[in-house]
CSV table of C-alpha atoms and ligand atoms in Angstrom, one decimal:
chain,number,residue,atom,x,y,z
W,81,MET,CA,130.5,44.3,75.9
W,82,ALA,CA,128.3,41.8,77.8
W,83,LEU,CA,126.8,38.9,75.9
W,84,SER,CA,123.1,39.3,75.3
W,85,VAL,CA,120.6,36.5,75.8
W,86,GLN,CA,119.3,37.2,72.3
W,87,THR,CA,122.8,36.4,70.8
W,88,LEU,CA,122.8,33.1,72.7
W,89,ILE,CA,119.3,32.2,71.5
W,90,ASP,CA,120.0,33.3,67.9
W,91,ARG,CA,123.2,31.1,67.7
W,92,SER,CA,121.4,28.2,69.3
W,93,VAL,CA,118.4,28.4,67.0
W,94,ARG,CA,120.7,28.3,64.0
W,95,ASN,CA,122.6,25.3,65.5
W,96,MET,CA,119.4,23.4,66.3
W,97,GLY,CA,118.4,23.2,62.6
W,98,SER,CA,115.0,23.3,61.1
W,99,GLY,CA,114.3,19.6,61.8
W,100,ILE,CA,114.2,20.2,65.6
W,101,HIS,CA,110.9,19.3,67.3
W,102,PRO,CA,109.1,22.6,68.2
W,103,VAL,CA,108.6,21.6,71.8
W,104,VAL,CA,112.3,20.7,72.2
W,105,LYS,CA,113.2,24.0,70.6
W,106,GLU,CA,111.0,26.0,72.9
W,107,ALA,CA,112.4,24.2,75.9
W,108,ALA,CA,116.0,24.6,74.8
W,109,ILE,CA,115.4,28.4,74.4
W,110,GLU,CA,113.8,28.5,77.9
W,111,VAL,CA,116.9,26.7,79.3
W,112,ILE,CA,119.1,29.4,77.8
W,113,LYS,CA,116.9,32.2,79.2
W,114,ARG,CA,116.7,30.7,82.7
W,115,ALA,CA,120.4,30.0,82.8
W,116,TYR,CA,121.1,33.5,81.6
W,117,ASP,CA,118.9,34.9,84.4
W,118,GLU,CA,121.3,33.1,86.8
W,119,GLY,CA,124.4,34.6,85.2
W,120,ILE,CA,125.2,31.4,83.2
W,121,TYR,CA,125.8,31.6,79.5
W,122,ALA,CA,124.7,28.5,77.8
W,123,GLN,CA,124.4,27.8,74.1
W,124,ILE,CA,123.2,24.9,71.9
W,125,SER,CA,125.8,23.5,69.6
W,126,SER,CA,123.6,21.0,67.8
W,127,GLY,CA,120.0,19.8,67.7
W,128,TYR,CA,118.5,18.0,64.7
W,129,ARG,CA,121.0,15.8,62.8
W,130,SER,CA,120.3,14.1,59.5
W,131,ASN,CA,121.3,10.5,59.1
W,132,ALA,CA,124.2,11.5,56.8
W,133,ARG,CA,125.5,13.9,59.4
W,134,GLN,CA,125.2,11.1,62.1
W,135,GLN,CA,127.2,8.8,59.8
W,136,GLN,CA,130.0,11.4,59.6
W,137,LEU,CA,130.0,11.8,63.3
W,138,TYR,CA,130.0,8.0,63.8
W,139,ASN,CA,133.0,7.6,61.5
W,140,GLN,CA,135.0,10.2,63.5
W,141,GLY,CA,137.6,8.3,65.5
W,142,ARG,CA,136.8,5.1,63.7
W,143,THR,CA,137.4,5.5,60.0
W,144,THR,CA,138.2,9.3,60.0
W,145,PRO,CA,140.6,11.3,62.2
W,146,GLY,CA,139.6,12.7,65.6
W,147,ASN,CA,138.2,11.4,68.8
W,148,ILE,CA,135.2,9.2,69.0
W,149,VAL,CA,132.2,11.5,69.8
W,150,THR,CA,129.3,9.2,69.6
W,151,ASN,CA,128.3,5.5,69.8
W,152,ALA,CA,125.2,6.1,67.8
W,153,ARG,CA,124.8,4.9,64.2
W,154,PRO,CA,122.5,6.8,61.9
W,155,GLY,CA,118.9,6.5,63.0
W,156,THR,CA,119.8,5.5,66.5
W,157,SER,CA,120.2,8.9,68.1
W,158,TYR,CA,117.4,11.1,69.3
W,159,HIS,CA,119.2,13.9,67.4
W,160,ASN,CA,118.1,12.1,64.2
W,161,TYR,CA,114.5,12.7,65.2
W,162,GLY,CA,114.9,16.3,66.3
W,163,LEU,CA,114.4,15.3,69.9
W,164,ALA,CA,117.8,16.1,71.4
W,165,VAL,CA,120.1,19.1,71.8
W,166,ASP,CA,123.7,19.5,73.0
W,167,TYR,CA,124.9,22.5,74.9
W,168,PHE,CA,128.0,24.1,76.2
W,169,LEU,CA,128.9,27.1,78.2
W,170,VAL,CA,130.2,30.4,76.8
W,171,SER,CA,132.5,33.0,78.4
W,172,SER,CA,130.8,36.2,79.5
W,173,ASP,CA,132.2,38.1,76.5
W,174,GLY,CA,130.8,35.4,74.2
W,175,SER,CA,134.2,34.6,72.7
W,176,LYS,CA,135.2,31.3,74.2
W,177,ALA,CA,133.4,27.9,74.4
W,178,LEU,CA,133.8,26.3,77.9
W,179,TRP,CA,133.6,22.6,78.1
W,180,THR,CA,134.4,22.0,81.8
W,181,VAL,CA,131.6,20.1,83.6
W,182,ASN,CA,131.5,22.3,86.6
W,183,ASN,CA,128.6,23.5,88.9
W,184,LYS,CA,127.4,25.9,86.2
W,185,TRP,CA,127.3,23.1,83.7
W,186,LYS,CA,125.3,20.9,86.1
W,187,ARG,CA,123.0,23.8,86.8
W,188,VAL,CA,122.1,24.1,83.2
W,189,ALA,CA,121.4,20.3,83.2
W,190,ALA,CA,119.1,20.8,86.2
W,191,ILE,CA,117.2,23.5,84.5
W,192,GLY,CA,116.9,21.3,81.4
W,193,LYS,CA,115.5,18.5,83.6
W,194,SER,CA,113.0,20.8,85.2
W,195,LEU,CA,111.7,21.5,81.7
W,196,GLY,CA,111.3,17.8,80.8
W,197,PHE,CA,114.7,16.9,79.3
W,198,GLU,CA,116.7,13.8,80.2
W,199,TRP,CA,120.4,14.6,80.7
W,200,GLY,CA,123.1,12.5,79.2
W,201,GLY,CA,125.3,13.2,82.3
W,202,ASP,CA,122.9,11.0,84.3
W,203,TRP,CA,123.6,7.9,82.1
W,204,THR,CA,125.7,5.2,83.8
W,205,SER,CA,127.6,3.6,80.8
W,206,PHE,CA,128.5,6.4,78.3
W,207,LYS,CA,128.1,9.8,80.0
W,208,ASP,CA,127.2,12.4,77.5
W,209,TYR,CA,127.4,15.7,79.4
W,210,PRO,CA,126.3,18.1,76.7
W,211,HIS,CA,123.3,16.0,75.8
W,212,LEU,CA,119.6,16.8,76.6
W,213,GLN,CA,116.8,14.8,75.1
W,214,MET,CA,113.0,14.4,75.2
W,215,THR,CA,111.9,10.9,74.2
W,216,GLY,CA,108.2,11.2,75.0
W,217,GLY,CA,108.6,7.7,76.4
W,218,LEU,CA,109.5,6.3,72.9
W,219,SER,CA,112.5,4.0,72.3
W,220,ILE,CA,114.8,4.4,69.3
W,221,SER,CA,113.3,1.2,67.8
W,222,GLN,CA,109.8,2.7,68.1
W,223,LEU,CA,111.0,5.9,66.4
W,224,GLN,CA,112.7,3.8,63.7
W,225,ARG,CA,109.3,2.1,63.0
W,226,GLY,CA,107.8,5.6,62.5
W,227,ALA,CA,106.3,6.4,65.9
W,228,ARG,CA,106.6,10.0,66.9
W,229,PRO,CA,106.2,11.4,70.5
W,230,ASN,CA,103.5,13.6,71.7
W,231,LEU,CA,105.5,16.2,73.6
W,232,SER,CA,103.9,19.0,75.7
W,233,SER,CA,105.8,22.1,76.6
W,234,LYS,CA,106.8,22.8,80.1
W,235,ALA,CA,108.4,26.1,79.2
W,236,LYS,CA,105.7,28.2,80.9
W,237,VAL,CA,105.7,26.2,84.1
W,238,GLY,CA,107.7,27.8,86.9
W,239,GLN,CA,107.8,31.1,85.1
W,240,VAL,CA,107.3,32.8,88.5
W,241,LYS,CA,110.8,31.7,89.6
W,242,SER,CA,112.2,32.9,86.3
W,243,ALA,CA,110.5,36.3,86.8
W,244,THR,CA,112.0,36.5,90.3
W,245,ALA,CA,115.4,35.6,89.0
W,246,LYS,CA,115.4,38.2,86.3
W,247,GLY,CA,114.6,40.9,88.9
W,248,PHE,CA,111.7,42.6,87.2
W,249,TYR,CA,108.1,41.8,86.3
W,250,GLU,CA,106.4,42.4,83.0
W,251,ASN,CA,103.1,41.7,81.3
W,252,GLY,CA,102.6,37.9,81.3
W,253,ASP,CA,104.2,37.2,84.6
W,254,SER,CA,102.3,35.9,87.6
W,255,GLY,CA,102.7,34.9,91.2
W,256,PRO,CA,102.6,36.4,94.8
W,257,GLU,CA,105.2,39.1,94.0
W,258,VAL,CA,102.8,40.4,91.3
W,259,GLU,CA,99.9,40.2,93.7
W,260,ALA,CA,102.0,42.1,96.3
W,261,PHE,CA,102.7,45.1,94.0
W,262,GLN,CA,99.2,45.1,92.7
W,263,LYS,CA,98.0,45.4,96.2
W,264,ARG,CA,100.5,48.2,96.8
W,265,LEU,CA,99.2,50.0,93.7
W,266,LEU,CA,95.6,49.6,95.1
W,267,ASP,CA,96.7,51.0,98.5
W,268,LEU,CA,98.2,54.0,96.6
W,269,GLY,CA,94.9,54.6,95.0
W,270,TYR,CA,95.5,53.1,91.5
W,271,LYS,CA,92.6,51.2,90.0
W,272,LEU,CA,92.5,47.6,88.8
W,273,PRO,CA,88.7,47.6,88.2
W,274,LYS,CA,88.3,44.3,86.3
W,275,TYR,CA,90.6,41.8,88.0
W,276,GLY,CA,91.9,43.5,91.2
W,277,ALA,CA,95.1,42.1,92.8
W,278,ASP,CA,94.8,38.7,91.2
W,279,GLY,CA,98.5,38.0,90.9
W,280,ASN,CA,98.4,38.1,87.1
W,281,PHE,CA,100.3,40.9,85.3
W,282,GLY,CA,98.0,41.7,82.4
W,283,ASP,CA,97.1,44.8,80.4
W,284,GLU,CA,95.1,46.3,83.2
W,285,THR,CA,98.1,46.0,85.6
W,286,GLU,CA,100.4,47.4,83.0
W,287,ASP,CA,98.2,50.5,82.5
W,288,ALA,CA,98.2,51.1,86.3
W,289,VAL,CA,102.0,50.7,86.4
W,290,ARG,CA,102.4,53.2,83.5
W,291,GLN,CA,100.1,55.6,85.3
W,292,PHE,CA,102.1,55.2,88.5
W,293,GLN,CA,105.4,55.7,86.6
W,294,GLU,CA,104.0,58.8,85.0
W,295,ASP,CA,102.9,60.3,88.4
W,296,ARG,CA,106.2,59.5,90.0
W,297,GLU,CA,108.1,61.0,87.0
W,298,ILE,CA,110.2,57.9,86.5
W,299,GLU,CA,110.7,56.1,83.1
W,300,VAL,CA,107.3,55.0,81.8
W,301,ASP,CA,107.9,51.6,80.3
W,302,GLY,CA,105.2,49.4,82.0
W,303,PHE,CA,107.9,47.1,83.5
W,304,VAL,CA,108.2,46.7,87.3
W,305,GLY,CA,112.0,46.9,87.4
W,306,PRO,CA,114.3,48.1,90.2
W,307,GLU,CA,113.4,51.8,89.9
W,308,THR,CA,109.7,51.1,90.0
W,309,GLN,CA,110.0,48.6,92.8
W,310,ALA,CA,111.9,51.2,94.9
W,311,GLU,CA,109.3,53.8,94.1
W,312,LEU,CA,106.5,51.4,95.2
W,313,LYS,CA,108.3,50.7,98.5
W,314,LYS,CA,108.5,54.4,99.4
W,315,ASP,CA,106.3,55.3,102.4
W,316,ASN,CA,105.7,51.6,102.8
W,317,LYS,CA,105.2,50.9,106.5
W,318,ILE,CA,106.1,47.3,106.4
W,319,LYS,CA,109.1,46.6,108.5
W,320,VAL,CA,111.4,43.6,108.0
W,321,PRO,CA,113.0,42.7,111.3
W,322,GLU,CA,116.8,42.4,111.3
W,323,THR,CA,117.2,39.8,114.1
W,324,ASN,CA,116.9,36.1,113.8
W,325,LEU,CA,113.7,34.7,115.1
W,326,LYS,CA,112.3,31.2,115.7
W,327,ARG,CA,109.5,29.3,117.3
W,328,GLY,CA,108.9,30.3,120.9
W,329,ASP,CA,109.9,33.9,120.3
W,330,SER,CA,107.3,36.7,120.8
W,331,GLY,CA,107.0,40.4,120.7
W,332,THR,CA,107.0,43.4,118.3
W,333,GLU,CA,109.6,41.9,116.0
W,334,VAL,CA,107.7,38.7,115.5
W,335,GLU,CA,104.6,40.8,114.8
W,336,ASP,CA,106.5,42.9,112.2
W,337,MET,CA,107.8,39.7,110.6
W,338,GLN,CA,104.3,38.2,110.4
W,339,ALA,CA,102.9,41.4,108.9
W,340,ALA,CA,105.7,41.5,106.3
W,341,PHE,CA,104.9,37.9,105.3
W,342,ALA,CA,101.2,38.7,105.2
W,343,SER,CA,101.9,41.7,102.9
W,344,ILE,CA,103.0,39.2,100.3
W,345,TYR,CA,100.2,36.7,101.1
W,346,PHE,CA,101.9,34.3,103.4
W,347,TYR,CA,99.7,34.4,106.5
W,348,PRO,CA,100.3,32.7,109.8
W,349,GLU,CA,96.6,31.7,109.7
W,350,LYS,CA,94.5,33.0,106.9
W,351,GLY,CA,91.0,34.0,107.9
W,352,ALA,CA,91.7,33.9,111.7
W,353,LYS,CA,91.6,37.2,113.7
W,354,ASN,CA,94.1,39.6,112.0
W,355,ASN,CA,95.1,36.6,109.8
W,356,GLY,CA,97.0,35.2,112.8
W,357,ILE,CA,99.3,38.2,113.2
W,358,ASP,CA,99.6,38.2,116.9
W,359,GLY,CA,103.3,38.6,117.7
W,360,ARG,CA,103.7,35.0,118.8
W,361,TYR,CA,106.0,32.6,116.9
W,362,GLY,CA,104.0,29.4,117.3
W,363,PRO,CA,103.5,26.4,115.0
W,364,LYS,CA,101.3,28.3,112.6
W,365,THR,CA,103.9,31.1,112.1
W,366,GLU,CA,106.6,28.4,111.8
W,367,ASN,CA,104.5,26.8,109.1
W,368,CYS,CA,104.0,30.1,107.4
W,369,VAL,CA,107.8,30.6,107.3
W,370,TYR,CA,108.2,27.0,106.1
W,371,ARG,CA,105.8,27.6,103.2
W,372,PHE,CA,107.6,30.7,102.2
W,373,GLN,CA,111.0,28.9,102.3
W,374,LYS,CA,109.6,26.1,100.2
W,375,TYR,CA,108.0,28.4,97.7
W,376,TYR,CA,111.3,30.2,97.1
W,377,GLY,CA,113.6,27.2,97.2
W,378,LEU,CA,115.3,28.3,100.5
W,379,LYS,CA,116.5,26.0,103.3
W,380,LYS,CA,113.2,24.7,104.9
W,381,ASP,CA,113.6,25.0,108.6
W,382,GLY,CA,110.8,27.2,109.6
W,383,LYS,CA,113.2,29.7,111.2
W,384,TYR,CA,113.6,33.3,110.4
W,385,GLY,CA,117.3,33.6,109.6
W,386,PRO,CA,119.5,35.6,107.2
W,387,GLU,CA,118.5,33.7,104.0
W,388,THR,CA,114.8,34.0,104.7
W,389,ARG,CA,115.2,37.7,105.7
W,390,GLY,CA,117.1,38.5,102.6
W,391,LYS,CA,114.4,37.0,100.3
W,392,LEU,CA,111.6,38.7,102.3
W,393,LYS,CA,113.4,42.1,102.0
W,394,GLN,CA,113.6,41.7,98.2
W,395,LEU,CA,109.9,41.1,98.0
W,396,VAL,CA,108.4,43.5,100.5
L,1410,ZN,ZN1,123.7,14.8,72.0
């Protein structure tokens, strides 16, 4: 049986301990979720550590058996203030801990950093690969004197990407993909009377999705998952060209491509005649492709190639 994200979160919350800072805890859980969305199973092995526990760890390899695991004496680790967590990777069936610092390991670190953590793997002297910490700009000596950081959560930032990665949309998500299917629902005659296609998946949108699912006789769950996405795409006249295109090209395929980008709110020239959809791949269209690539973290070259086409197909 595949390992569920909830199992990873439950184990991690247990291991972080009750002394963990709430913002650190929330961010660590978000790291686990985002990694999971990318097929990476990460788990927290430790979080808050009492000074007594820190002393035990410090003794290891010095006065007690085992390898040295830390250079930090009690009170000198961010763990002692609930501001650090350590992670490791787990095999897909959840049975094995994996400690190899490979690309997946580094990806988890990158996700952590995007959520405000510093990574021990970036340190120059003593590299601590499992370690993620939030200092709030405070040094250990400031913490020892009683100062406490004022941390703010970044867990909600970038949720659009997370929604894209998980492959479905639900109440609470937002972004251009949400706006695109809201517009599609409106085109199909469903009503979003209060907010329209505003890019925010709220209760009104969920009601419309449920109504749509009921009408199409698919599972009524209010989520826009693969089945609902496929149903929404039916009878959709938007065409995604299969050929590579670049600046200087022109013709029907360029026009189809422009229209496809416009359908998810990336226009060659918003507000211009036909929003700049003119079948000519000029600088404005190139910029439109560039913005799309930048938004979705693709290679930014302004050209319409396989990677860009693949992403566009997913969204249209
Ligand atoms: Zn650590």
